[in-house]
Every structure is written in structure tokens, then in C-alpha cells.
Coordinates of N, CA and C in Angstrom, one line a residue:
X27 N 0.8 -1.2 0.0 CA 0.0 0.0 0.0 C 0.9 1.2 0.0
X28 N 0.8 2.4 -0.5 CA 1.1 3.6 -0.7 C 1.0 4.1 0.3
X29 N 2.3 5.3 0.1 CA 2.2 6.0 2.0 C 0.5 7.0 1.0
X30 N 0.2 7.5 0.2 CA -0.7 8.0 0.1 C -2.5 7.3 0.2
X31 N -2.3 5.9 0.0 CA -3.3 5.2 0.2 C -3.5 5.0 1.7
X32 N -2.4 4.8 2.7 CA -2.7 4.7 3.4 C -3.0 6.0 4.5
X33 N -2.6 7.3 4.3 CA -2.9 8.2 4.5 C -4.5 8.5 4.4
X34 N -4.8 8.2 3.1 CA -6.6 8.6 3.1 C -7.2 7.9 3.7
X35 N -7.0 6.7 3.4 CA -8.0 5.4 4.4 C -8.6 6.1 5.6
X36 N -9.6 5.5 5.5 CA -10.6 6.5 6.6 C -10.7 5.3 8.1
X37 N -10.5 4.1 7.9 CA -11.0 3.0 8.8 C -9.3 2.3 9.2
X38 N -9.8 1.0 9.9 CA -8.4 0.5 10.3 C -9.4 -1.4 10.9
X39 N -8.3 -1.9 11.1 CA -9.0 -3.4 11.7 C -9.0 -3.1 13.1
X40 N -8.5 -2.8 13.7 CA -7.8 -3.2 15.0 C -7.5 -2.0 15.9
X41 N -7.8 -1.9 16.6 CA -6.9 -1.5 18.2 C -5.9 -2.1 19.1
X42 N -4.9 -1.7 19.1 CA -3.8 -2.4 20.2 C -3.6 -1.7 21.7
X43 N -4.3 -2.7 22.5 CA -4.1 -1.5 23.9 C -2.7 -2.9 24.7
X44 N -1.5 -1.9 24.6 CA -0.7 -2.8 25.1 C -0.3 -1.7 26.5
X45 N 1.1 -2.2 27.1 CA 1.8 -1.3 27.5 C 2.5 -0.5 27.3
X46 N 3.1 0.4 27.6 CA 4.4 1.5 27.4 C 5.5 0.5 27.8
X47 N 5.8 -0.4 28.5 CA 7.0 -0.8 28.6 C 7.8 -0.8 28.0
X48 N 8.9 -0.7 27.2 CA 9.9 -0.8 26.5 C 10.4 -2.3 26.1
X49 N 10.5 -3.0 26.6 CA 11.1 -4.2 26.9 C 10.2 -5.4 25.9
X50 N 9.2 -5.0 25.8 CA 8.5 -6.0 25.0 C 7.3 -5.4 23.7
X51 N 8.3 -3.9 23.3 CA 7.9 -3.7 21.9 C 8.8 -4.5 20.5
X52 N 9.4 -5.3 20.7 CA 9.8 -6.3 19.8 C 9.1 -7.0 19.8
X53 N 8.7 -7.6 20.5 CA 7.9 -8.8 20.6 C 6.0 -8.7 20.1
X54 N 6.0 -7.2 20.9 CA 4.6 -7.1 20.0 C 4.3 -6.5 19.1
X55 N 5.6 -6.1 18.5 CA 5.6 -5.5 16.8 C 5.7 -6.8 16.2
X56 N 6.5 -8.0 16.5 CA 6.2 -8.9 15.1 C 4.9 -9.5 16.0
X57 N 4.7 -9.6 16.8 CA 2.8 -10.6 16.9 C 2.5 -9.2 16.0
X58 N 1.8 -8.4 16.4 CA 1.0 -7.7 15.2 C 1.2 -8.0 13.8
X59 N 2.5 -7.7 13.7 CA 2.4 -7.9 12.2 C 2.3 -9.5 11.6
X60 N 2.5 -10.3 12.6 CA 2.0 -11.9 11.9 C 0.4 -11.9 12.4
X61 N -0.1 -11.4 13.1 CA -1.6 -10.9 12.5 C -2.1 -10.9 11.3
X62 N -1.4 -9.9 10.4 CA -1.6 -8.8 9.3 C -2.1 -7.6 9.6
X63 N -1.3 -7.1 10.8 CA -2.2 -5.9 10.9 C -1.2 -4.9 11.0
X64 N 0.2 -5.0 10.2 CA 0.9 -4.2 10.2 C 0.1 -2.7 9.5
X65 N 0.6 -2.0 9.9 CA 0.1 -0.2 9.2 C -1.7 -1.0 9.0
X66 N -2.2 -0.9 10.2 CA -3.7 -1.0 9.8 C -4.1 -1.5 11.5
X67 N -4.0 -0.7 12.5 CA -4.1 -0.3 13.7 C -3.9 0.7 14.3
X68 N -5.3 0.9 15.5 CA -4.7 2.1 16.4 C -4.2 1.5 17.4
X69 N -3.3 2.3 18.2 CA -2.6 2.1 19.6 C -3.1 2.8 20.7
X70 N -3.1 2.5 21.4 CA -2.9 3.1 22.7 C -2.3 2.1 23.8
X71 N -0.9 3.1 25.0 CA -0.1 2.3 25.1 C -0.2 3.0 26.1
X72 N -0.5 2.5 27.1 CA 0.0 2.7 28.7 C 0.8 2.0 29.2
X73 N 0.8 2.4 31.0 CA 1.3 1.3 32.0 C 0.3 0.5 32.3
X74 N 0.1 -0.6 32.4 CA -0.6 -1.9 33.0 C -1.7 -2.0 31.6
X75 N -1.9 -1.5 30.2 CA -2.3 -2.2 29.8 C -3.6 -1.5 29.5
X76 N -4.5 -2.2 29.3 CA -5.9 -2.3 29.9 C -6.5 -2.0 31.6
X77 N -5.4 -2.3 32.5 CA -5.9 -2.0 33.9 C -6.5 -1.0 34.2
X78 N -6.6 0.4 33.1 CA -7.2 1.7 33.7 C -9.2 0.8 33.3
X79 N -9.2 -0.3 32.7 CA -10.8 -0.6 32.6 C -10.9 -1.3 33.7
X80 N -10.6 -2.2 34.1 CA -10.8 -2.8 35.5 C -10.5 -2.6 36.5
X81 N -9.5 -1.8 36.9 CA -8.7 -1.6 37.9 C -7.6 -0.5 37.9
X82 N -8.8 0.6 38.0 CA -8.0 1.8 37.5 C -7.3 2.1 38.8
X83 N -6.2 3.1 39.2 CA -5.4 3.6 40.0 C -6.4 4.9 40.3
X84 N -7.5 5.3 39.5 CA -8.4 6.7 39.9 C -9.5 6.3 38.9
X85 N -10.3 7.4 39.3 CA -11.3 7.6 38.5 C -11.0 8.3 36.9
X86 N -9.9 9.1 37.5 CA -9.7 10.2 35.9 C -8.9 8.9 34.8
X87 N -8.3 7.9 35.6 CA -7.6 6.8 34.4 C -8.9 6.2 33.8
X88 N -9.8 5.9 34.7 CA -10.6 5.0 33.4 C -11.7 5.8 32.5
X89 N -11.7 6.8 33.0 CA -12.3 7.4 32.0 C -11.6 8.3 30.8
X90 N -10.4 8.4 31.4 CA -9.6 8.9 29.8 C -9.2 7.8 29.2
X91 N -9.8 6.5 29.6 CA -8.9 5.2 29.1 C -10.3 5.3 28.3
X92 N -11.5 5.5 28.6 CA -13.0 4.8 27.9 C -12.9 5.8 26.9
X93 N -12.5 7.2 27.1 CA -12.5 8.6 26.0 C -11.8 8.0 24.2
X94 N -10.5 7.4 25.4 CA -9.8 7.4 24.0 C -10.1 6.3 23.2
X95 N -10.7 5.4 24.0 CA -11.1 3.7 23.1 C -12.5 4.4 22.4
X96 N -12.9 5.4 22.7 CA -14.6 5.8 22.2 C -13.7 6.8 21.1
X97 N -13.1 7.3 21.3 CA -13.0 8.4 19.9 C -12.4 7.9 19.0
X98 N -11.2 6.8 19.5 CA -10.5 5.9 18.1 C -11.6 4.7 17.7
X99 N -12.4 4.8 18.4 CA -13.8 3.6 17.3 C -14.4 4.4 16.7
X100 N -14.7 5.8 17.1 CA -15.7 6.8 15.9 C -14.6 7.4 15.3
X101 N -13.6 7.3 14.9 CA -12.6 7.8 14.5 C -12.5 6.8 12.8
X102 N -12.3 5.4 13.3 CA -11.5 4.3 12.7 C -12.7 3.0 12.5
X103 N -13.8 3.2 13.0 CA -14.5 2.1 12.9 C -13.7 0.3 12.7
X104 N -13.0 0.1 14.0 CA -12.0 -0.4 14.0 C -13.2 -2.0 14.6
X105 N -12.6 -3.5 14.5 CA -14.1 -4.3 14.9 C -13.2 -5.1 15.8
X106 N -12.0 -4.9 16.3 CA -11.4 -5.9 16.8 C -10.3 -5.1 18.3
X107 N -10.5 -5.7 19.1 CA -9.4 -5.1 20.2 C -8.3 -5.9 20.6
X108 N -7.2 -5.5 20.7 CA -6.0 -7.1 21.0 C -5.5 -6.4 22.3
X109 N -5.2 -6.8 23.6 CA -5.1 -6.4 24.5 C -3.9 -7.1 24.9
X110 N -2.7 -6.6 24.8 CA -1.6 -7.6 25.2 C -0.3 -6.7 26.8
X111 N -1.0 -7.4 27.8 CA -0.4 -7.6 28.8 C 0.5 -8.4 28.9
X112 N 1.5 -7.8 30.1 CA 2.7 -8.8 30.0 C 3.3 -8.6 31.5
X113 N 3.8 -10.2 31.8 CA 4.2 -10.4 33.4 C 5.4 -9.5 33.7
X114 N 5.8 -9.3 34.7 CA 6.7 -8.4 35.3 C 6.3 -7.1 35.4
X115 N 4.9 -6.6 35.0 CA 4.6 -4.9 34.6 C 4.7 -5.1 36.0
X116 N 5.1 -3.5 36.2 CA 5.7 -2.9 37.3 C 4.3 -1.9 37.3
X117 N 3.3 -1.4 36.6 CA 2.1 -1.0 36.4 C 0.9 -2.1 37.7
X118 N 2.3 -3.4 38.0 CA 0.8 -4.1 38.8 C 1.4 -4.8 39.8
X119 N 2.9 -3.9 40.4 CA 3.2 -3.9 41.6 C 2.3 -4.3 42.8
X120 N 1.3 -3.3 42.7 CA 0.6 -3.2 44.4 C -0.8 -4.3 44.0
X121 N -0.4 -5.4 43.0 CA -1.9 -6.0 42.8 C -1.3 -7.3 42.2
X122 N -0.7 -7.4 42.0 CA 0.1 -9.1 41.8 C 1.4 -9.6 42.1
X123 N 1.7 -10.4 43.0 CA 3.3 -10.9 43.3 C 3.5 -12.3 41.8
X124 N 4.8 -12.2 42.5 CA 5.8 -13.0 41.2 C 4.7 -14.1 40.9
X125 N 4.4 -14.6 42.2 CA 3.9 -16.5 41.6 C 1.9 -16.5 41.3
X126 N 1.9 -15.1 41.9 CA 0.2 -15.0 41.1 C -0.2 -14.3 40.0
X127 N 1.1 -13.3 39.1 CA 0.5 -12.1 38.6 C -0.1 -12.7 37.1
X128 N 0.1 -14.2 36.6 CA -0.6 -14.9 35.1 C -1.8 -14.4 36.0
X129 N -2.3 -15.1 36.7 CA -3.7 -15.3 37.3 C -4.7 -13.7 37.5
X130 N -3.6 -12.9 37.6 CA -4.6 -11.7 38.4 C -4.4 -10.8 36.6
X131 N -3.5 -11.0 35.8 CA -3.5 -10.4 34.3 C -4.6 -11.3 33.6
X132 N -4.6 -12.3 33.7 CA -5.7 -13.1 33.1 C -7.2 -12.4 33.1
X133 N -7.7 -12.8 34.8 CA -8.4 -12.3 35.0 C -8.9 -10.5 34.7
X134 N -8.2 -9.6 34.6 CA -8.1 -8.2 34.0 C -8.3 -8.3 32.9
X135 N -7.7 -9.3 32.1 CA -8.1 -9.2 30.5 C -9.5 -9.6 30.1
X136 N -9.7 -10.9 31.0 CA -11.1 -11.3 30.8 C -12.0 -10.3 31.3
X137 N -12.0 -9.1 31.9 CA -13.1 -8.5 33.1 C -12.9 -7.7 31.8
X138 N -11.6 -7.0 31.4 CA -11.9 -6.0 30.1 C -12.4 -6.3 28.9
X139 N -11.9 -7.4 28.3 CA -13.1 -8.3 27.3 C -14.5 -7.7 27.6
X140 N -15.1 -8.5 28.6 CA -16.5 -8.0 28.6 C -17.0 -6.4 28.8
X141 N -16.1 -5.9 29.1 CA -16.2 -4.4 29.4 C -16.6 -3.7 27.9
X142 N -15.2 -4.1 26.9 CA -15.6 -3.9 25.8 C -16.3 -4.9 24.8
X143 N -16.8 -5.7 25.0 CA -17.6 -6.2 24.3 C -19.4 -5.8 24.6
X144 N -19.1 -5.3 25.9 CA -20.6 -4.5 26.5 C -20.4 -2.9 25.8
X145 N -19.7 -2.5 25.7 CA -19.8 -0.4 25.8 C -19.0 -0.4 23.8
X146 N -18.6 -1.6 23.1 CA -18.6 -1.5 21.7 C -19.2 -2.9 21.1
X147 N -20.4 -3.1 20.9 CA -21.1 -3.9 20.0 C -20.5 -4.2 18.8
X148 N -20.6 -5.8 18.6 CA -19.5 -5.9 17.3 C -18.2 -6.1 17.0
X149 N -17.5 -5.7 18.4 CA -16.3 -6.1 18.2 C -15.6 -6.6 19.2
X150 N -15.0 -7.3 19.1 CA -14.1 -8.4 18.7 C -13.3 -8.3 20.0
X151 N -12.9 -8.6 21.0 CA -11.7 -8.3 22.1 C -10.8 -9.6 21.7
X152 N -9.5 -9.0 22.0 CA -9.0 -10.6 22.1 C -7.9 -10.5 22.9
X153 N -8.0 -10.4 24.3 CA -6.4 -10.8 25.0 C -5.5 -11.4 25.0
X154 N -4.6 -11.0 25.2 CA -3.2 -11.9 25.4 C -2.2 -11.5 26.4
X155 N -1.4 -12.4 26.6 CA -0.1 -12.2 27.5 C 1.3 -12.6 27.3
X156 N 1.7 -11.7 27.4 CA 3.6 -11.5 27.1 C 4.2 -12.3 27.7
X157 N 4.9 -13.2 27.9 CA 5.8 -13.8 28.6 C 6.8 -14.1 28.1
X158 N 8.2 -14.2 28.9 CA 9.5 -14.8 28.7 C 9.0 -16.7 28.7
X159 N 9.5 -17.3 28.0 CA 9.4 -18.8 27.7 C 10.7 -19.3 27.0
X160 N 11.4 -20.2 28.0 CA 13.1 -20.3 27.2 C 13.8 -19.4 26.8
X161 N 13.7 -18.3 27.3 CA 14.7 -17.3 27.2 C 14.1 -16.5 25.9
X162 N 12.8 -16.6 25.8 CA 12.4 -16.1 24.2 C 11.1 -15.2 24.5
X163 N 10.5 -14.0 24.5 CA 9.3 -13.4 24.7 C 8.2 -14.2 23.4
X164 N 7.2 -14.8 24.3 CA 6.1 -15.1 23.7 C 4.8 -14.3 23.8
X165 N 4.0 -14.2 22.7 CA 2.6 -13.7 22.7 C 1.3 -15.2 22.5
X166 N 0.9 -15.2 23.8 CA 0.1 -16.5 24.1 C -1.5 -15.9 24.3
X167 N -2.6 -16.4 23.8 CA -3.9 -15.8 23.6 C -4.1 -16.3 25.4
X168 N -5.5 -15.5 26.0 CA -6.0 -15.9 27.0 C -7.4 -16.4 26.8
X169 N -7.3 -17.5 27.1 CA -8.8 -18.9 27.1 C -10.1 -18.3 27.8
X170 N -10.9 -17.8 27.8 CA -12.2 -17.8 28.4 C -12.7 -16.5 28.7
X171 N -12.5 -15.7 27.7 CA -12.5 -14.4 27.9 C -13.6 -14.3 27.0

């Protein structure tokens, strides 16, 4: 696609709500793009993810978290959300230790799943989680969301 084709394009597939961490934007630049969703996504990239929907740190986080998922869908008419948290965030210090935090990110992805599958009709959530696996960062889907 053309930098000018993709310039006009009015829509996109996808939203990526990951983290800001640094450490595992390699990892979820090539998952995206073995998607196919390279240049055909919005972002939004905090700390902890998605946690300003379930478990915000205030009230002003989740609501500038709902602002911005609401203006890049009437923005982008985008049908899909990929939600990729990842173990070690330091975003979830005061709410998951070493040997619980799969369990307590799981459960946040699935609580945000339905969050957005209730307040955007149509589309699509799909969580995941980052992890180190043999010395290699993996992008692993979460079951029951």
C-alpha cells in the first residue's frame, strides 16, 4: 500500500491496547504484524495495559482510558481489540506478586473483554499475555474471555 493510500484510508481493523514498557515492543511488533495488521491499527499504550478498565489507579484513568477507546472507534471504525499484557509490569506492583500475577492479568483481560464487548457492539476483544518462555518473549492468547 502507498504512503498516500494509506494516508486517506478513513477505517483500520484493530486497536492495540498494550503497555508502554519498552522491553517488550519487539515482541509485540512482530505478533501484530504476523496478524496482518501491520500499518492497519490504532494504539494506545499505557502502563498496565488495559488495567485503567478494570482496575483503575483513579477515576480520571478510566475514564480517559474509555475517551480514548470511544474516539479511536468513531474515528477508525476499527471491529477488533487485542489487548496484550505482560508479566513483570511494574504498572501491577501493588496487585500481583511473582507467583500470582498470570492469574490476576488473566483475570483483568477477561473483566476487560466484557467491558468492551458490552460499551462496543461488534467487536471483537482478544487478550493476550507477554511472557519470557526459554529465554524467548512469547505472545500467548488468554482462554475464556
Amino acid at each position: 500500500m502507498s504512503d498516500h493510500d494509506l494516508y486517506t484510508r478513513a477505517t483500520c481493523s484493530a486497536l492495540v491496547i498494550t503497555c508502554s514498557d519498552f522491553r517488550f515492543k519487539r515482541a509485540e511488533r512482530l505478533f501484530i504484524e504476523a496478524t496482518g495488521l501491520a500499518d492497519d491499527y490504532d494504539l494506545i499504550a499505557r502502563p498496565g495495559a488495559a488495567r485503567s478498565l478494570v482496575a483503575p489507579r483513579n477515576d480520571a484513568a478510566r475514564a480517559s482510558m474509555e475517551d480514548e477507546i470511544r474516539m479511536l472507534y468513531d474515528a477508525h471504525g476499527f471491529t477488533r481489540v487485542l489487548m496484550l499484557h505482560h508479566l513483570s509490569c511494574r504498572a501491577y506492583d501493588d496487585l500481583a506478586v511473582a507467583e500470582g500475577q498470570r492469574a490476576v492479568h488473566a483475570a483483568h483481560l477477561r473483566a476487560a473483554s466484557a467491558v468492551l464487548a458490552q460499551r462496543l457492539p461488534g467487536v471483537a476483544p482478544e487478550p493476550y499475555l507477554v511472557a519470557l518462555f526459554d529465554g524467548v518473549l512469547r505472545v500467548d492468547p488468554v482462554f475464556g474471555a
